[in-house]
Coordinates of C-alpha atoms in Angstrom, one line a residue:
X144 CA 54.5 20.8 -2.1
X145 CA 52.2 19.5 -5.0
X146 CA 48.7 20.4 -4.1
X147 CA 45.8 17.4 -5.7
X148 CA 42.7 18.8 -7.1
X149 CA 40.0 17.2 -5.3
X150 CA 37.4 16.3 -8.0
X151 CA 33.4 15.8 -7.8
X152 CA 32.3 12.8 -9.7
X153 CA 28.7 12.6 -11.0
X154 CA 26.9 9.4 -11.3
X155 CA 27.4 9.7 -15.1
X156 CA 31.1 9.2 -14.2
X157 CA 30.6 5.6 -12.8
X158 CA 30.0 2.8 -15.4
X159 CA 26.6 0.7 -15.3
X160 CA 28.1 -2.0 -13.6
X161 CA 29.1 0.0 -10.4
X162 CA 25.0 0.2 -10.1
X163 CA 24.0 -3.2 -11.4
X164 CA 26.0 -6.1 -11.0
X165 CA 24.7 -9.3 -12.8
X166 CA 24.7 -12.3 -11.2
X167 CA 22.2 -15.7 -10.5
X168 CA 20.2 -13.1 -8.2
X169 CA 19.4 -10.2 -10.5
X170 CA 18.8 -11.9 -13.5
X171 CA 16.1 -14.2 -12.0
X172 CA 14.7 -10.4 -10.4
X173 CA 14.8 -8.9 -14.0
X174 CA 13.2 -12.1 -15.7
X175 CA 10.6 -11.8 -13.0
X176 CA 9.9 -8.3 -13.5
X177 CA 10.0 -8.7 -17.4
X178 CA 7.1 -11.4 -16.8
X179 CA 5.2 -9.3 -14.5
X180 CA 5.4 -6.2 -17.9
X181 CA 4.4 -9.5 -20.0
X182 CA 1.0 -10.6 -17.8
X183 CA 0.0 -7.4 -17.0
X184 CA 0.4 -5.4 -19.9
X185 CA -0.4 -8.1 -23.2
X186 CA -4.1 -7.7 -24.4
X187 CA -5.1 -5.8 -21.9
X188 CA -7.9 -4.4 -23.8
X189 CA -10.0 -7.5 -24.9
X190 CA -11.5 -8.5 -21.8
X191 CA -15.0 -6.1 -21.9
X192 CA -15.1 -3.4 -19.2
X193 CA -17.4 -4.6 -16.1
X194 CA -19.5 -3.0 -14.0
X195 CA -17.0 -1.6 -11.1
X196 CA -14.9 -0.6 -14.1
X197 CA -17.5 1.2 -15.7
X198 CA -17.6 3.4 -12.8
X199 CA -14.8 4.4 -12.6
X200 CA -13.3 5.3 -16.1
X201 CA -16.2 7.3 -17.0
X202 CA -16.0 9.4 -14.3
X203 CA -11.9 9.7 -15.3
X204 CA -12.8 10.4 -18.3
X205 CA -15.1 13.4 -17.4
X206 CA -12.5 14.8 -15.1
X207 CA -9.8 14.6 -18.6
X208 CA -12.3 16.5 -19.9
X209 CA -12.4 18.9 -17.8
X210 CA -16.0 18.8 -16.7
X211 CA -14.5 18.1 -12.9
X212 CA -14.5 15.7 -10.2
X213 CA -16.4 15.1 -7.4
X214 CA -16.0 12.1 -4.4
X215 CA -18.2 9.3 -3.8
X216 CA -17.6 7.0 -1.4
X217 CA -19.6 4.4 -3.4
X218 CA -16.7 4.8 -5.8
X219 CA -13.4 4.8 -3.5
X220 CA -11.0 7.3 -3.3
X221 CA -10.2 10.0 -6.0
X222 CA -6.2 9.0 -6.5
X223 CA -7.2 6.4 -8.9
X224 CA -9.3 9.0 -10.7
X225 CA -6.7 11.1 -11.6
X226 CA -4.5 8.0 -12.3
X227 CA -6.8 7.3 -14.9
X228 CA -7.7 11.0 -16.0
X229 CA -3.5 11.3 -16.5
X230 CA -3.6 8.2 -18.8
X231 CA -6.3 9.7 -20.7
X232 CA -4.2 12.7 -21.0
X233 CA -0.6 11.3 -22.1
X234 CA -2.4 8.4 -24.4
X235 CA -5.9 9.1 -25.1
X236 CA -8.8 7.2 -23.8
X237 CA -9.6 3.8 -24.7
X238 CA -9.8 0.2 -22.3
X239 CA -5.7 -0.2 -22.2
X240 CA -5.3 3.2 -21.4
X241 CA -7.4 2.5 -18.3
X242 CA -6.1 0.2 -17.5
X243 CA -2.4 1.6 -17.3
X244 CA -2.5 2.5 -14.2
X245 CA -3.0 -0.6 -12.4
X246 CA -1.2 -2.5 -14.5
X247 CA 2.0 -0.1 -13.5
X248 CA 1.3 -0.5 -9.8
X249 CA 0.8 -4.2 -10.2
X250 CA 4.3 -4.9 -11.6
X251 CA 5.7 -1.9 -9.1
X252 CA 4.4 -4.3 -6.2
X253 CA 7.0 -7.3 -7.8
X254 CA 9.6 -5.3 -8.3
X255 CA 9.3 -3.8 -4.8
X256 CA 9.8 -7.2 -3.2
X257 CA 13.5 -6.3 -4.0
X258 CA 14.1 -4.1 -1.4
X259 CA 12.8 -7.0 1.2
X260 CA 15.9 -9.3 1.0
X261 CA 17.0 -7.6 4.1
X262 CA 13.9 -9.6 6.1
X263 CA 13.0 -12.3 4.1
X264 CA 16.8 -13.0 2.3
X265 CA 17.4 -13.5 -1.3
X266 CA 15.5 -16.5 -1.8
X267 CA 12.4 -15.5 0.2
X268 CA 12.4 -12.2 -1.8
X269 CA 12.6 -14.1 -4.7
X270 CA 9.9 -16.6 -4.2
X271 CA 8.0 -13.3 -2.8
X272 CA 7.8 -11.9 -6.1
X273 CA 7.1 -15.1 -7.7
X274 CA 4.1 -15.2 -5.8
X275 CA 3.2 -12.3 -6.5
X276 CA 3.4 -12.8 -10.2
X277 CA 1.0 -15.7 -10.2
X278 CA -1.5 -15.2 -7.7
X279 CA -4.3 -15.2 -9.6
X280 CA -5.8 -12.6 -7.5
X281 CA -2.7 -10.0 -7.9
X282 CA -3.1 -10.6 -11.9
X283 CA -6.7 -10.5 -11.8
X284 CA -7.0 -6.7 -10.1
X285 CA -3.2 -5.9 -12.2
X286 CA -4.9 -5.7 -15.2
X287 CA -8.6 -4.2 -13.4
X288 CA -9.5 -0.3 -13.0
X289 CA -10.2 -0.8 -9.5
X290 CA -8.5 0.2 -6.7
X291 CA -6.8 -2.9 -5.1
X292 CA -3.7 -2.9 -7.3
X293 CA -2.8 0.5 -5.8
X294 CA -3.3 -1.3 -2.3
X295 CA -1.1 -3.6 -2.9
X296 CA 1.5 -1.3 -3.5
X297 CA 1.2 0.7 -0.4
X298 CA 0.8 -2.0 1.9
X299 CA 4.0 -3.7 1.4
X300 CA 5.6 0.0 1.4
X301 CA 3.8 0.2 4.6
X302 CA 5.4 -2.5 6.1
X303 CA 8.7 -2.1 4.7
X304 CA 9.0 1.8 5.4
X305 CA 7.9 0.7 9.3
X306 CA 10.7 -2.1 9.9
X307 CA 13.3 -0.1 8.3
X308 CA 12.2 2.7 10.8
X309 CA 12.5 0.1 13.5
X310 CA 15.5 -0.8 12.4
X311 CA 17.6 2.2 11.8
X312 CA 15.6 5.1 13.4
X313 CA 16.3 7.2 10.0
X314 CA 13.6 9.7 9.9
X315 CA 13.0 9.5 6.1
X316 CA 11.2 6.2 6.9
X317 CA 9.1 8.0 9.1
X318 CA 8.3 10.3 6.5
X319 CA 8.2 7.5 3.5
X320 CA 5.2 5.8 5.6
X321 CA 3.7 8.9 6.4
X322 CA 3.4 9.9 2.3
X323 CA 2.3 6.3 1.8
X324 CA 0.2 5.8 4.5
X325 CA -1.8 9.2 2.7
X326 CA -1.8 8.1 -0.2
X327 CA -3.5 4.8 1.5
X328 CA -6.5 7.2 2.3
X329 CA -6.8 8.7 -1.0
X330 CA -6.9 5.3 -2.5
X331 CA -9.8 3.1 -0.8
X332 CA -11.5 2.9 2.7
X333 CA -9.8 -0.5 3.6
X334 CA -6.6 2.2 4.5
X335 CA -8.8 2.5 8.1
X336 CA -8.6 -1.7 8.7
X337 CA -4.6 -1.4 7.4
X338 CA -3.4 1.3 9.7
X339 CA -5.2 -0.1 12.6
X340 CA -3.4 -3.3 12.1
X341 CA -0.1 -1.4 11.9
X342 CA -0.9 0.5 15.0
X343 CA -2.1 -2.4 16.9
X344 CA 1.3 -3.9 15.9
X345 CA 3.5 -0.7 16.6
X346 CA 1.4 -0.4 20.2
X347 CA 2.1 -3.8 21.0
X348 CA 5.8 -3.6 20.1
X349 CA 6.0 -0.5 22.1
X350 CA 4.8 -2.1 25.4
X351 CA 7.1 -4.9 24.3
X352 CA 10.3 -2.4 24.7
X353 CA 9.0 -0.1 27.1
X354 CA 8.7 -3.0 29.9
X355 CA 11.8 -4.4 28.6
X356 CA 13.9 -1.3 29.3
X357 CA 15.8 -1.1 32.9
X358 CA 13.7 1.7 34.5
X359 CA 15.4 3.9 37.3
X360 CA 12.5 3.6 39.5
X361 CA 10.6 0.2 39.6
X362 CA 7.9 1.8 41.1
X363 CA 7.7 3.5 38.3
X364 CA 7.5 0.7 36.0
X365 CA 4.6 -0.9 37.9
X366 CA 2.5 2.1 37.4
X367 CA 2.9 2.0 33.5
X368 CA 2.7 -1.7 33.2
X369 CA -0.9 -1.3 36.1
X370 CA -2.5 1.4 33.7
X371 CA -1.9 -0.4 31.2
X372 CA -3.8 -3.5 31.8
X373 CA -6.7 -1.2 33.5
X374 CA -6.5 0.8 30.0
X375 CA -6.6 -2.4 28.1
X376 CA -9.5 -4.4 30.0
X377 CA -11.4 -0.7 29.6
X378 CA -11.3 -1.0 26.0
X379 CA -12.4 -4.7 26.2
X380 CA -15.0 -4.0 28.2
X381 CA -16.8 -1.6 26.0
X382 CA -15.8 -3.9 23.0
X383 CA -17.7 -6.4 24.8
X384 CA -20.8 -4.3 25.6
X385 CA -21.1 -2.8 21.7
X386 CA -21.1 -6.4 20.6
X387 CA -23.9 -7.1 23.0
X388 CA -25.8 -3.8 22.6
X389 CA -24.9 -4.3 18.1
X390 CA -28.2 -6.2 17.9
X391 CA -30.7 -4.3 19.6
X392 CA -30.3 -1.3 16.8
X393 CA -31.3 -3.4 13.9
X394 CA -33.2 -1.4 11.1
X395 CA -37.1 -2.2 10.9
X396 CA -38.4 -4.8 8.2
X397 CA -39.5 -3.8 5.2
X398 CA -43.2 -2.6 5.1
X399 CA -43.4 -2.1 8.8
X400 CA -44.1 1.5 9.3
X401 CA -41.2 3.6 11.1
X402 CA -44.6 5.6 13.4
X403 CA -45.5 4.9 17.1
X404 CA -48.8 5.6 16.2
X405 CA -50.8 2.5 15.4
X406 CA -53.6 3.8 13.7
X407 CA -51.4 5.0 11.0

């Protein structure tokens, strides 16, 4: 009996088109993309470093020098530091160089609206990264040394990693959104206002199922859904009473001495 050799094929085995097959759909996606390289990346050193800039690509360039790094909240996190300090590294320093690494993440946020055709279909995901491209906004920070192009990346990684999660229950979702959702942290302070709305969302969506589910004991299920609205008019309550109490805590005008002794 003629035995067949079972045989491993590498990727390098499978021709280009296996991976990429050109039609209507990808060819808009690549022309897209090829614009968002274009308007990010051409003359990106003319326009004069501002202010915000300023602070953060000299303190890049001191940490490419080797003379350290050290946080400042004024400044954001340190991930776009070392961003930067890398570019200085690989390229040299100059105002394109500092600008590589937003420009990178700006056209990484367009080509990531790819993997969102699951949701939004092949036209939305299109028309996505259209927008995307031309929002004045998304170019303006693209081709900034700030931090927001970084946050755009991660917050439609956020989203995506959680309804994939949702969807499949695949725990390398799970972990996807828990390296993005650090990265988030490392990047700017906003990461506190973004993973409250994605835990408002995920708390709400888990009341949603839990009171949905067939329960063996309905007493049970009264209970939950009871301490639940007690926990939630609790939490209003003393959102209620900080919003009333906010006011009374204002700082003292300027030249009015902070003594209770009014000979002084």
């Amino acid at each position: 009996m003629l035995k067949t050799e079972e045989t491993n094929h590498s990727w390098l085995d499978y021709p280009l088109s296996s991976w990429l097959k050109l039609n209507w759909e990808t060819i808009l996606f690549i022309s897209i993309l090829i614009l968002g390289v274009f308007s990010r990346f051409y003359d990106l050193e003319t326009r004069v470093m501002s202010h915000d800039e300023t602070s953060h690509v000299y303190f890049s360039w001191r940490l490419e020098q080797g003379m350290g790094y050290q946080h400042d909240p004024v400044t954001h996190g340190p991930l776009q530091f070392h961003l930067v300090a890398l570019s200085y590294f690989l390229f040299g320093d100059s105002d394109f160089t500092a600008r590589i690494p937003a420009a990178l993440f700006s056209v990484a946020t367009i080509g990531f609206m790819w993997f969102y055709r699951r949701y939004l279909g092949k036209i939305g995901a299109l028309i996505g990264s259209v927008l995307f491209l031309i929002s004045p906004y998304f170019l303006y920070y693209g081709r900034y040394v700030r931090n927001e192009a970084f946050v755009g990346l991660f917050g439609v990684m956020t989203l995506w990693a959680i309804l994939r999660y949702l969807d499949t229950g695949i725990p390398r979702y799970l972990l996807l959104l828990t390296i993005v959702t650090s990265l988030q942290f490392t990047t700017k302070e906003t990461a506190f206002i973004y993973t409250a709305q994605a835990l408002v969302f995920l708390g709400l969506y888990l009341v949603f199922r839990v009171s949905k589910n067939i329960w063996p004991n309905d007493a049970n299920r009264n209970l939950f859904l009871i301490t639940l609205i007690i926990a939630f008019i609790f939490l209003g309550t003393a959102g209620f009473g900080f919003l009333l109490t906010k006011g009374n805590h204002a700082a003292p005008e300027v030249g009015t001495a902070a003594t209770d002794n009014p000979d002084q």
